[in-house]
Amino acid sequence: MDRVRQGRPGVRRRFGAAIAVGAAAALAVTALAAPAQPASAAAAETAAAAAAAADVNVAKNAGFEADLSNWTCSANSGVAVTSPVHGGAKALKASPSGQDTAECSQIVKVKPNATYKLSSWVQGSYAYLGARGTGTTDVSTWTPGNTSWQQLSTTFTTGANTTSVTVYTHGWYGQSAYYVDDVSVFGPDGGGGTDPVEIPAVPTGLAAGTTTSTSVDLSWTPVSTATGYTVYRDGAKVAQVSGASTTVTGLTPDTTYSFRVSASNAAGESAKSTAVSARTAKGDGGGDGTVPRHALTGYWQNFNNGATVQKLRDVSSQYDIVAVSFADATSTPGQITFNLDPAVGYASTADFKADIAAKKAAGKSVILSVGGEKGTISVNSDASATAFANSAYALMQEYGFNGVDIDLENGLNPTYMTKALRQLSAKAGPKLVLTMAPQTIDMQSTSGGYFQTALNVKDILTVVNMQYYNSGSMLGCDGKVYSQGSVDFLTALACIQLEGGLDPSQVGIGVPASTRAAGSGYVAPSVVNNALDCLTRGTGCGSFKPSKTYPALRGAMTWSTNWDATAGSTWSNAVGPKVHGLP
């Protein structure tokens, strides 16, 4: 918070759709015994079967996971991107220009007199797939374009002296960019090896273990060729893990869920496993104390930086959550403390505590924000996780804070921050208020540390108020780039969180209260209200309109209550009633 930074382009995103697995043909057997075959015929059949079993994908870096390694693109027209992807984490984007068709090619090693099946998945504008130098008839296939992934496939046979073939893909003159992923040149190994040879087998042995009111433990039999697994809940992707077990959190008490899992490696994703059902335990609800269904969050400055100096009692009643900014680090890793700044004018710490108590008595939540632009708190070990939880809970008891806000702008370790927050939750109980304020770059992908942490603690998380400012342009959930300071920027980026696993009640829009509150990204309160209407009602949208509405959206946040007061409380007086009037 309270920083000026150069904007950085965003990087996305999530794994693409599963690659279909071809079914093997079954050999019919009659009820009568077949006559014995000559030894030579049986041997030939065995050899043919062995040869077929040895077929592999001879293309290297077939999923572009290693960027453009092994590939050559004309006129520097190609680049590896993280969205859209079909399988894995990356795909090829190639952009024709002028007289260049953006051809990307690779020389693969093949065997003479052999047949290969050439295929790839494409998306976007005109896309061609082909092979030349086959020694027989060169082949190609194409599509005029598609907004979703489409598979192109053809076959070729090599000549008697052919040991290498050029496989290629390209677009067309004057057309827009095309995307390629999961290329396969399937046939006998020509001596170049593979990487890897096949999509993993479907996981087996999926079983549900311990359940709580909000979580289910899952485990399955490891697949030897898998590098990761995707977990699905009722058909929706909810987790990606490297090991053969996970805990699915953020569930509703006393509810039955269906789970499946798939395996993946650089060749793609397997089909989903057989489903297993599990029912969560009955719970007592709660998790965010007195926070209303739709809430307005404001950061209160425990320092004087030119904005109106306030006591907590002066903060507008429109704010439902007041985040005291900021906690301080100590010499013990992970440990935090709080030092009331004399600049804010409190006569004593007791006076400050009384203001917290008064806000709480009025139905508000007062939490302690950890981090900020200059925050140096690091939680990267079991010891520091415990130190964080113990010290945060001690401050909650001492001052009466309802919880904590995580605003670490210099990175965080999802493994140990998750441990720290779960330890704090165990101490504080179900009324803990837990909020987060990541930067836009932190929430572009579910693989990012902040996004991982939010999903890891989804069952105890109150709201993520992403900072839609000081960031420059970013990618929306539709893969398009949006500039900050617009309703599209707010809605298209919120969509990433809404479709990436967070509940709508855990998503809020964070914006500056005035032009002086941030280096860039300020939008008028009317733009914030339009974004809220767009996301919850489907009205007030710009060029981007979500495919569905999210009536349970939590609300909005601003930096800061002090800058809001400096501007005559224009922001809270306009956005507060809108938030509280959401459906």
XYZ file of C-alpha atoms in Angstrom:
583
model
C 0.000 0.000 0.000
C 0.939 3.658 -0.404
C 3.510 3.043 -3.082
C 4.405 4.177 -6.597
C 5.652 1.477 -8.938
C 6.240 0.965 -12.602
C 3.518 -1.165 -14.147
C 4.471 -4.647 -15.272
C 2.653 -6.806 -17.779
C 0.838 -9.750 -16.177
C 1.612 -13.414 -16.734
C -1.021 -16.130 -16.756
C -2.296 -18.863 -16.166
C -4.061 -22.079 -15.533
C -3.722 -25.407 -17.037
C -5.705 -25.991 -20.206
C -8.224 -28.641 -21.046
C -7.384 -32.333 -20.847
C -5.901 -34.069 -23.887
C -8.078 -36.873 -25.169
C -6.599 -40.332 -24.878
C -7.069 -42.648 -27.862
C -8.694 -45.979 -27.163
C -6.836 -49.138 -28.153
C -8.614 -51.478 -30.522
C -9.767 -54.768 -29.048
C -9.216 -58.072 -30.869
C -12.347 -60.228 -31.067
C -11.924 -63.875 -30.046
C -14.372 -66.574 -31.087
C -15.579 -69.283 -28.768
C -13.903 -71.922 -30.973
C -10.190 -72.584 -30.681
C -8.254 -71.035 -33.558
C -5.857 -73.225 -35.525
C -2.232 -72.925 -34.521
C -0.183 -70.451 -36.552
C 3.127 -71.311 -38.118
C 6.055 -70.294 -35.952
C 7.185 -67.717 -38.495
C 3.763 -66.032 -38.587
C 3.545 -65.928 -34.781
C 7.026 -64.446 -34.599
C 6.137 -61.821 -37.179
C 3.011 -60.879 -35.268
C 4.978 -60.615 -32.026
C 7.551 -58.430 -33.714
C 4.863 -56.179 -35.164
C 3.215 -55.814 -31.764
C 6.559 -54.960 -30.182
C 7.235 -52.376 -32.863
C 3.832 -50.769 -32.330
C 4.382 -50.718 -28.585
C 7.675 -48.891 -29.130
C 6.051 -45.966 -30.960
C 6.770 -42.654 -29.259
C 6.389 -38.924 -29.764
C 9.642 -37.995 -31.512
C 8.975 -34.237 -31.253
C 11.025 -32.410 -28.620
C 9.592 -29.747 -26.316
C 6.215 -30.702 -27.787
C 4.261 -28.627 -25.256
C 6.580 -25.575 -25.345
C 7.216 -25.969 -21.622
C 10.868 -25.079 -22.341
C 9.786 -21.989 -24.333
C 11.087 -22.246 -27.933
C 13.825 -24.788 -27.273
C 14.145 -27.134 -30.326
C 11.882 -24.836 -32.359
C 12.780 -22.159 -34.933
C 10.291 -19.427 -35.792
C 10.627 -17.194 -38.844
C 11.206 -13.466 -38.311
C 11.158 -13.947 -34.522
C 7.416 -14.417 -34.856
C 6.984 -16.978 -32.077
C 6.921 -16.747 -28.307
C 5.944 -19.101 -25.482
C 2.924 -17.847 -23.536
C 1.103 -18.972 -20.420
C -2.384 -18.272 -21.768
C -4.197 -19.747 -23.522
C -2.770 -23.244 -23.053
C -4.136 -26.661 -23.923
C -1.957 -28.805 -21.674
C 0.816 -28.010 -19.221
C 1.720 -24.422 -18.420
C 2.762 -22.942 -21.773
C 1.873 -22.836 -25.452
C 3.227 -21.254 -28.634
C 1.905 -17.929 -29.886
C 3.021 -16.985 -33.409
C 2.096 -13.730 -35.148
C 2.199 -13.336 -38.950
C 3.285 -9.946 -40.300
C 3.795 -8.589 -43.784
C 4.939 -11.416 -46.060
C 5.840 -13.665 -43.130
C 3.395 -16.419 -42.156
C 4.985 -16.967 -38.722
C 6.251 -20.467 -39.453
C 7.669 -22.395 -36.484
C 9.428 -25.650 -37.292
C 11.444 -28.481 -35.816
C 13.600 -31.197 -37.396
C 12.714 -34.568 -35.900
C 14.605 -37.827 -36.241
C 12.645 -40.626 -37.890
C 13.117 -44.135 -39.216
C 13.039 -44.922 -42.931
C 9.973 -46.639 -44.351
C 7.896 -45.810 -41.274
C 4.501 -44.196 -40.774
C 3.989 -41.309 -38.335
C 0.858 -39.602 -37.093
C 1.344 -35.823 -36.903
C -1.036 -33.820 -34.700
C -1.273 -30.651 -32.639
C -3.844 -28.509 -30.898
C -4.408 -25.024 -32.318
C -6.449 -21.959 -31.492
C -6.888 -18.459 -32.864
C -6.549 -17.469 -36.502
C -5.604 -19.546 -39.568
C -3.292 -22.374 -38.502
C -1.452 -24.896 -40.667
C 0.298 -28.102 -39.628
C 2.539 -30.105 -41.927
C 5.655 -32.140 -42.619
C 8.195 -31.778 -45.428
C 11.263 -33.695 -46.451
C 9.454 -36.972 -45.831
C 11.059 -38.700 -48.802
C 7.588 -39.567 -50.073
C 4.562 -37.267 -50.184
C 4.764 -34.192 -47.964
C 1.551 -33.475 -46.053
C -0.288 -30.594 -44.435
C -3.636 -29.742 -42.901
C -5.189 -26.478 -41.723
C -8.104 -24.705 -40.101
C -9.456 -21.193 -40.741
C -9.503 -20.488 -37.028
C -11.329 -21.263 -33.807
C -11.888 -19.501 -30.502
C -11.334 -22.771 -28.641
C -8.694 -25.484 -28.967
C -9.039 -27.653 -32.068
C -6.914 -30.666 -32.991
C -5.265 -30.910 -36.409
C -3.925 -34.304 -37.487
C -2.514 -36.053 -40.542
C -0.097 -38.908 -41.315
C 3.025 -39.295 -43.402
C 5.315 -42.131 -44.446
C 9.073 -41.718 -44.677
C 11.175 -42.736 -47.652
C 13.718 -45.542 -47.806
C 16.609 -43.185 -46.961
C 14.798 -40.618 -44.797
C 16.199 -40.172 -41.283
C 14.850 -36.698 -40.462
C 11.736 -34.704 -41.303
C 10.823 -31.056 -40.756
C 7.488 -30.593 -39.030
C 6.031 -27.111 -39.049
C 3.108 -24.920 -38.232
C 2.299 -21.486 -39.607
C -0.437 -18.899 -39.961
C -1.443 -16.868 -42.987
C -0.708 -13.474 -44.520
C -2.504 -10.571 -42.924
C -4.160 -12.740 -40.290
C -3.898 -12.421 -36.522
C -1.874 -14.589 -34.161
C -2.434 -18.316 -33.815
C -1.638 -20.630 -30.887
C -0.213 -24.157 -30.879
C 0.207 -26.678 -28.076
C 0.892 -30.387 -27.525
C 2.497 -31.272 -30.842
C 2.862 -35.010 -31.510
C 4.882 -36.852 -34.165
C 3.946 -40.357 -33.130
C 5.791 -43.333 -34.546
C 9.049 -45.331 -34.304
C 11.917 -43.655 -32.446
C 14.464 -42.485 -35.002
C 17.226 -42.249 -32.430
C 16.430 -38.823 -31.024
C 14.674 -40.026 -27.899
C 11.517 -38.531 -26.461
C 10.370 -35.990 -23.877
C 8.398 -37.695 -22.492
C 6.877 -40.487 -24.528
C 3.274 -40.602 -23.429
C 0.496 -38.978 -21.496
C 0.383 -40.566 -18.002
C -2.013 -43.357 -17.144
C -5.274 -42.552 -15.389
C -4.759 -42.490 -11.593
C -6.309 -45.338 -9.613
C -7.067 -45.927 -5.960
C -8.633 -42.534 -5.277
C -9.963 -42.566 -1.723
C -11.363 -40.042 0.752
C -9.823 -39.954 4.221
C -10.382 -37.628 7.150
C -13.164 -35.077 6.762
C -13.959 -31.939 8.732
C -16.850 -29.549 8.304
C -14.902 -27.683 5.600
C -12.277 -30.111 4.234
C -11.701 -33.605 2.829
C -8.392 -35.499 2.689
C -7.811 -37.317 -0.618
C -5.148 -39.814 -1.677
C -4.516 -42.024 -4.723
C -1.979 -44.414 -6.194
C 0.984 -42.549 -7.752
C 1.477 -42.746 -11.529
C 5.131 -43.372 -12.356
C 5.323 -41.023 -15.365
C 3.307 -38.170 -13.847
C 4.865 -34.891 -12.771
C 1.656 -33.540 -11.267
C -2.009 -34.156 -10.591
C -5.211 -32.125 -10.999
C -8.039 -32.571 -8.526
C -11.645 -31.975 -9.593
C -14.600 -31.353 -7.279
C -18.008 -31.882 -8.861
C -16.363 -31.398 -12.250
C -14.535 -28.158 -11.400
C -10.761 -27.975 -11.082
C -9.885 -27.128 -7.464
C -6.229 -28.099 -6.956
C -2.984 -28.938 -8.730
C -0.440 -30.855 -6.688
C 2.827 -32.696 -7.236
C 2.216 -35.573 -4.814
C -0.442 -38.286 -4.642
C -2.508 -36.687 -1.874
C -4.067 -33.380 -0.939
C -6.603 -31.738 1.337
C -9.497 -29.988 -0.397
C -10.622 -27.056 1.736
C -13.278 -24.352 1.617
C -16.166 -26.821 1.610
C -19.660 -26.418 3.026
C -20.519 -28.360 6.206
C -22.763 -31.421 5.967
C -22.508 -31.574 2.150
C -21.667 -34.451 -0.204
C -19.033 -33.827 -2.889
C -17.732 -35.916 -5.791
C -13.983 -35.916 -6.479
C -11.853 -37.102 -9.408
C -8.163 -36.747 -10.199
C -6.054 -36.746 -13.370
C -2.303 -37.129 -13.943
C -0.162 -34.907 -16.168
C 3.327 -34.425 -17.537
C 4.801 -32.441 -20.429
C 2.906 -34.644 -22.891
C -0.458 -33.648 -21.454
C -3.175 -34.605 -18.992
C -4.747 -38.025 -18.580
C -8.439 -38.736 -18.391
C -10.039 -38.332 -14.969
C -10.113 -41.159 -12.460
C -13.174 -42.959 -11.189
C -15.103 -40.620 -8.893
C -15.194 -40.950 -5.123
C -17.773 -39.237 -2.900
C -17.294 -37.770 0.550
C -19.554 -35.855 2.916
C -18.257 -33.094 5.157
C -18.995 -33.096 8.855
C -21.647 -30.898 10.411
C -20.198 -27.568 11.518
C -21.099 -24.527 13.530
C -20.663 -22.110 10.601
C -18.921 -18.805 10.986
C -15.363 -17.934 10.127
C -15.556 -14.153 9.667
C -17.181 -12.908 12.836
C -19.412 -9.873 12.378
C -18.444 -9.075 8.790
C -21.667 -8.519 6.817
C -22.515 -10.274 3.555
C -21.335 -7.217 1.620
C -18.572 -5.226 3.262
C -16.543 -2.062 2.765
C -12.893 -2.250 3.861
C -10.638 0.724 4.574
C -6.998 0.937 5.642
C -6.291 3.287 8.524
C -2.843 4.875 8.560
C -0.797 4.595 11.738
C 1.483 7.367 10.428
C 1.289 10.830 8.893
C 2.161 11.032 5.195
C 0.200 14.151 4.281
C -3.270 12.635 4.369
C -5.792 13.639 7.024
C -4.623 12.349 10.412
C -7.430 10.362 12.023
C -8.195 8.520 15.184
C -10.150 5.313 14.694
C -13.244 6.991 16.117
C -13.116 9.426 13.166
C -13.247 6.704 10.511
C -16.510 6.808 8.544
C -19.192 4.403 9.703
C -19.507 3.213 6.091
C -16.454 1.013 6.675
C -17.246 -2.482 7.969
C -13.625 -3.611 8.215
C -10.893 -1.220 9.341
C -7.347 -2.466 8.718
C -4.818 -0.803 11.017
C -1.668 -0.242 8.974
C 0.841 -1.669 9.742
C 2.337 -4.267 12.061
C 6.106 -4.103 12.536
C 8.721 -6.829 12.270
C 10.967 -7.820 15.160
C 14.418 -9.399 15.188
C 12.750 -12.831 15.425
C 11.853 -14.174 11.948
C 8.086 -14.188 11.422
C 7.299 -12.370 14.650
C 5.259 -9.160 14.507
C 4.552 -6.350 16.930
C 2.599 -3.097 16.847
C 3.884 0.369 17.733
C 1.313 3.141 17.964
C 2.715 6.197 16.169
C 2.524 9.385 18.283
C 1.846 11.284 15.036
C -1.759 10.050 14.986
C -2.495 11.921 18.198
C -3.568 9.327 20.740
C -2.906 10.355 24.311
C -2.255 6.743 25.306
C -2.367 3.167 24.087
C -5.414 2.672 26.309
C -7.210 5.407 24.355
C -6.422 3.576 21.103
C -7.686 0.277 22.529
C -10.883 2.005 23.621
C -11.476 3.163 20.061
C -11.051 -0.407 18.824
C -13.566 -1.615 21.381
C -16.024 1.117 20.365
C -15.778 0.176 16.678
C -16.391 -3.464 17.542
C -19.357 -2.513 19.703
C -20.769 -0.729 16.661
C -20.588 -3.973 14.691
C -17.329 -3.225 12.889
C -14.213 -5.395 12.612
C -10.795 -3.926 13.339
C -7.852 -5.956 12.083
C -4.068 -5.532 11.982
C -2.493 -5.291 8.530
C 0.848 -7.039 8.089
C 3.249 -5.782 5.465
C 2.725 -2.775 3.246
C 5.193 -1.471 0.676
C 8.055 -1.395 3.166
C 7.076 -4.422 5.234
C 9.969 -6.815 5.863
C 8.128 -9.647 7.589
C 9.154 -13.059 6.270
C 7.498 -16.387 7.061
C 9.580 -19.090 5.384
C 10.091 -21.843 7.972
C 8.153 -23.796 10.574
C 9.721 -21.694 13.334
C 8.804 -18.381 11.692
C 5.277 -19.633 10.963
C 4.776 -20.416 14.637
C 6.330 -17.078 15.631
C 3.906 -15.263 13.335
C 0.851 -17.090 14.665
C 1.829 -16.664 18.317
C 2.663 -12.971 18.000
C -0.405 -12.148 15.901
C -2.674 -13.861 18.397
C -0.976 -12.061 21.279
C -1.639 -8.706 19.589
C -5.267 -9.684 18.990
C -5.622 -10.381 22.701
C -3.754 -7.253 23.767
C -5.472 -4.724 21.506
C -8.750 -6.443 20.690
C -8.075 -6.882 16.959
C -10.550 -9.194 15.195
C -7.884 -10.657 12.951
C -5.150 -9.875 10.466
C -4.693 -8.634 6.926
C -1.876 -10.029 4.762
C -0.398 -7.239 2.617
C 3.102 -8.599 1.955
C 4.249 -6.855 -1.219
C 7.703 -8.398 -1.355
C 6.553 -11.986 -1.834
C 5.405 -14.742 0.475
C 5.969 -18.468 0.883
C 2.588 -20.216 0.446
C 3.655 -23.323 2.356
C 4.683 -21.566 5.541
C 2.228 -18.683 5.379
C -0.530 -21.286 5.141
C 0.865 -23.007 8.233
C 1.060 -19.683 10.069
C -2.536 -18.718 9.277
C -3.888 -22.134 10.185
C -2.078 -21.987 13.522
C -3.552 -18.522 14.112
C -7.014 -19.774 13.178
C -6.696 -22.656 15.623
C -5.935 -20.148 18.392
C -8.453 -17.456 17.449
C -11.412 -19.674 16.585
C -14.142 -19.381 13.940
C -14.644 -15.618 14.301
C -11.170 -14.777 13.001
C -11.307 -12.101 10.286
C -8.639 -12.898 7.690
C -8.170 -10.609 4.706
C -5.528 -10.221 1.997
C -4.475 -7.338 -0.241
C -2.282 -8.746 -3.012
C -1.065 -6.735 -5.978
C -2.565 -7.471 -9.397
C 0.502 -9.440 -10.525
C 0.069 -11.723 -7.492
C -3.381 -12.886 -8.626
C -2.843 -13.423 -12.349
C -2.330 -17.170 -11.887
C -3.389 -19.810 -9.382
C 0.251 -20.965 -9.422
C 1.387 -17.728 -7.771
C 2.275 -17.783 -4.085
C -0.449 -15.345 -3.021
C -3.168 -17.124 -4.991
C -1.995 -20.502 -3.657
C -2.124 -19.191 -0.098
C -5.632 -17.801 -0.580
C -6.857 -21.137 -1.912
C -5.012 -23.045 0.815
C -6.879 -21.137 3.538
C -10.149 -20.729 1.683
C -12.134 -22.266 4.523
C -10.990 -19.544 6.962
C -10.548 -16.651 4.507
C -12.839 -13.626 4.743
C -11.937 -11.613 1.648
C -9.162 -10.910 -0.851
C -9.158 -7.199 -1.734
C -6.733 -7.129 -4.639
C -5.058 -3.761 -5.314
C -6.240 -2.714 -8.775
C -3.676 0.086 -9.017
C 0.044 0.868 -9.378
C 0.248 -2.038 -11.792
C -0.032 -0.973 -15.421
C -1.912 -3.148 -17.901
C -2.803 -6.743 -17.026
C -4.486 -9.783 -18.514
C -8.137 -10.436 -17.773
C -9.732 -13.847 -17.440
C -10.508 -13.815 -21.172
C -6.808 -13.560 -22.075
C -7.116 -9.958 -23.267
C -4.997 -7.091 -21.959
C -6.787 -4.334 -20.042
C -5.460 -0.975 -18.887
C -5.853 0.071 -15.285
C -8.253 2.869 -14.484
C -11.237 1.362 -16.312
C -14.299 -0.682 -15.420
C -12.997 -3.486 -17.672
C -9.772 -3.645 -15.675
C -11.735 -4.153 -12.463
C -14.194 -6.722 -13.798
C -11.916 -8.772 -16.074
C -9.270 -9.133 -13.355
C -11.827 -9.912 -10.643
C -13.054 -12.671 -12.940
C -9.671 -14.444 -12.603
C -10.207 -14.832 -8.860
C -13.898 -15.651 -9.206
C -13.199 -18.402 -11.736
C -9.895 -19.475 -10.180
C -11.324 -21.037 -7.035
C -12.263 -18.261 -4.627
C -15.866 -17.950 -3.524
C -17.518 -14.677 -4.655
C -17.916 -13.774 -0.982
C -14.107 -13.787 -0.791
C -13.512 -11.285 -3.590
C -13.408 -7.506 -3.173
C -12.284 -4.632 -5.393
C -9.402 -2.580 -3.974
C -8.867 0.950 -5.317
C -7.296 4.256 -4.183
C -9.574 6.723 -2.394
C -8.177 9.668 -4.376
C -5.639 10.550 -7.035
C -3.112 11.322 -4.287
C -3.507 7.922 -2.621
C -1.600 5.964 -5.282
C 0.829 6.482 -8.110
C -1.641 5.313 -10.738
C -4.890 3.455 -11.199
C -7.350 5.824 -9.540
C -10.928 5.463 -10.788
C -13.924 7.570 -9.871
C -16.341 6.044 -7.359
C -18.895 5.763 -10.173
C -16.551 3.395 -12.032
C -16.205 1.239 -8.917
C -19.979 1.139 -8.597
C -20.356 0.173 -12.257
C -17.897 -2.689 -11.718
C -19.842 -3.867 -8.677
C -23.076 -3.814 -10.679
C -21.422 -5.607 -13.590
C -20.133 -8.435 -11.424
C -23.235 -8.865 -9.272
C -26.076 -7.888 -11.636
C -24.643 -7.960 -15.157
C -25.273 -4.231 -15.692
C -22.884 -1.288 -15.980
C -20.221 -3.364 -17.759
C -17.741 -2.053 -20.299
C -16.505 -4.119 -23.248
C -15.906 -7.076 -20.940
C -18.998 -8.781 -19.575
C -18.666 -11.862 -17.334
C -20.360 -15.033 -18.519
C -22.357 -15.067 -15.287
C -23.065 -12.844 -12.289
C -21.722 -13.164 -8.753
C -24.363 -11.753 -6.373
C -22.379 -12.832 -3.302
C -19.377 -10.618 -4.167
C -18.054 -9.323 -0.862
C -17.575 -5.653 -1.765
C -14.808 -3.081 -2.101
C -11.717 -1.741 -0.349
C -9.771 1.508 -0.432
C -6.391 2.869 0.481
C -6.994 4.666 2.744
C -9.598 6.008 5.162
C -7.215 8.942 5.671
C -6.998 9.798 1.970
C -10.758 9.358 1.754
C -11.182 11.888 4.539
C -8.746 14.241 2.774
C -11.052 14.161 -0.262
C -14.131 14.869 1.851
C -15.124 11.182 2.242
C -16.320 11.214 -1.373
C -15.270 7.618 -1.929
C -16.913 6.010 1.110
C -20.071 8.103 0.772
C -20.516 6.887 -2.807
C -19.203 3.326 -2.721
C -20.370 2.422 0.792
C -24.110 2.614 0.036
C -23.566 0.755 -3.249
C -21.763 -2.091 -1.465
C -24.358 -2.311 1.270
C -27.143 -2.360 -1.324
C -25.728 -5.227 -3.379
C -28.033 -8.238 -3.845
